[in-house]
CSV table of C-alpha atoms and ligand atoms in Angstrom, one decimal:
chain,number,residue,atom,x,y,z
Q,176,UNK,CA,130.7,75.3,129.6
Q,177,UNK,CA,128.5,77.9,128.0
Q,178,UNK,CA,131.5,80.2,128.0
Q,179,UNK,CA,133.5,77.6,126.0
Q,180,UNK,CA,130.7,77.5,123.4
Q,181,UNK,CA,130.6,81.2,123.1
Q,182,UNK,CA,134.4,81.3,122.6
Q,183,UNK,CA,134.6,78.3,120.3
Q,184,UNK,CA,131.9,79.5,118.0
Q,185,UNK,CA,133.3,83.0,118.2
Q,186,UNK,CA,129.9,84.4,119.1
Q,187,UNK,CA,130.0,88.2,119.5
Q,188,UNK,CA,128.5,88.9,122.9
Q,189,UNK,CA,130.3,92.1,123.9
Q,190,UNK,CA,132.3,91.7,127.2
Q,191,UNK,CA,130.9,88.1,127.8
Q,192,UNK,CA,133.3,86.1,129.9
Q,193,UNK,CA,135.9,88.8,130.6
Q,194,UNK,CA,137.7,86.9,133.3
Q,195,UNK,CA,137.8,83.8,131.1
Q,196,UNK,CA,136.1,81.5,133.6
Q,197,UNK,CA,138.0,82.4,136.8
Q,198,UNK,CA,134.8,83.3,138.5
Q,199,UNK,CA,135.8,86.9,139.1
Q,200,UNK,CA,133.6,89.0,136.8
Q,201,UNK,CA,130.0,87.9,136.4
Q,202,UNK,CA,129.9,89.1,132.8
Q,203,UNK,CA,128.9,85.6,131.8
Q,204,UNK,CA,125.6,85.9,133.6
Q,205,UNK,CA,122.9,83.8,132.0
Q,206,UNK,CA,119.2,83.5,132.9
Q,207,UNK,CA,117.6,80.1,132.4
Q,208,UNK,CA,114.0,79.0,132.2
Q,209,UNK,CA,112.9,77.4,135.4
Q,210,UNK,CA,112.6,74.0,133.6
Q,211,UNK,CA,116.3,74.1,132.5
Q,212,UNK,CA,117.5,75.6,135.7
Q,213,UNK,CA,116.0,72.8,137.7
Q,214,UNK,CA,118.1,70.3,135.8
Q,215,UNK,CA,121.5,72.0,136.5
Q,216,UNK,CA,124.0,71.0,139.2
Q,217,UNK,CA,123.9,73.2,142.3
Q,218,UNK,CA,126.2,76.3,142.0
Q,219,UNK,CA,129.3,76.3,144.2
Q,220,UNK,CA,130.0,79.0,146.8
Q,221,UNK,CA,132.4,80.9,144.5
Q,222,UNK,CA,129.7,81.2,141.8
Q,223,UNK,CA,127.0,82.2,144.3
Q,224,UNK,CA,129.3,85.0,145.6
Q,225,UNK,CA,129.9,86.3,142.2
Q,226,UNK,CA,126.3,86.0,141.1
Q,227,UNK,CA,125.4,88.4,143.9
Q,228,UNK,CA,127.2,91.1,141.9
Q,229,UNK,CA,125.5,90.3,138.6
Q,230,UNK,CA,123.3,92.9,137.0
Q,231,UNK,CA,119.6,91.8,136.8
Q,232,UNK,CA,120.0,88.8,139.0
Q,233,UNK,CA,117.0,86.4,139.0
Q,234,UNK,CA,116.0,83.2,140.8
Q,235,UNK,CA,117.3,81.2,137.7
Q,236,UNK,CA,120.5,83.1,137.1
Q,237,UNK,CA,123.8,81.3,136.7
Q,238,UNK,CA,127.3,82.1,135.5
Q,239,UNK,CA,127.9,80.7,132.0
Q,240,UNK,CA,131.4,79.7,132.8
Q,241,UNK,CA,130.2,77.4,135.5
Q,242,UNK,CA,127.4,75.6,133.6
Q,243,UNK,CA,128.2,72.5,131.7
A,521,FES,FE1,133.9,85.7,134.6
A,521,FES,FE2,132.3,83.7,134.3
A,521,FES,S1,133.6,84.5,132.9
A,521,FES,S2,132.6,84.8,136.1
C-alpha cells in the first residue's frame, strides 16, 4: 500500500497513517489525479465510511493504507 511505502522509506509525513492501516483514522488521505483514480480498485465500505471524515475530501480521494 501507499502507507507501506511511506513507512518502508521512512518518509516524514507528519501524522500520516496513525492507525497503521486499520481504517480508523483517515490520516492517510491521498488525492489522486482523475487518470490514476480511474485505474484503482473500488474502495470497500470501511474505507468509504472513513473517507467521509477526511479533511478536504475530493471526488478522487482515497485512503493510502487501502490503495495497492
Ligand atoms: Fe488510518 Fe489509513 S492509516 S485509515
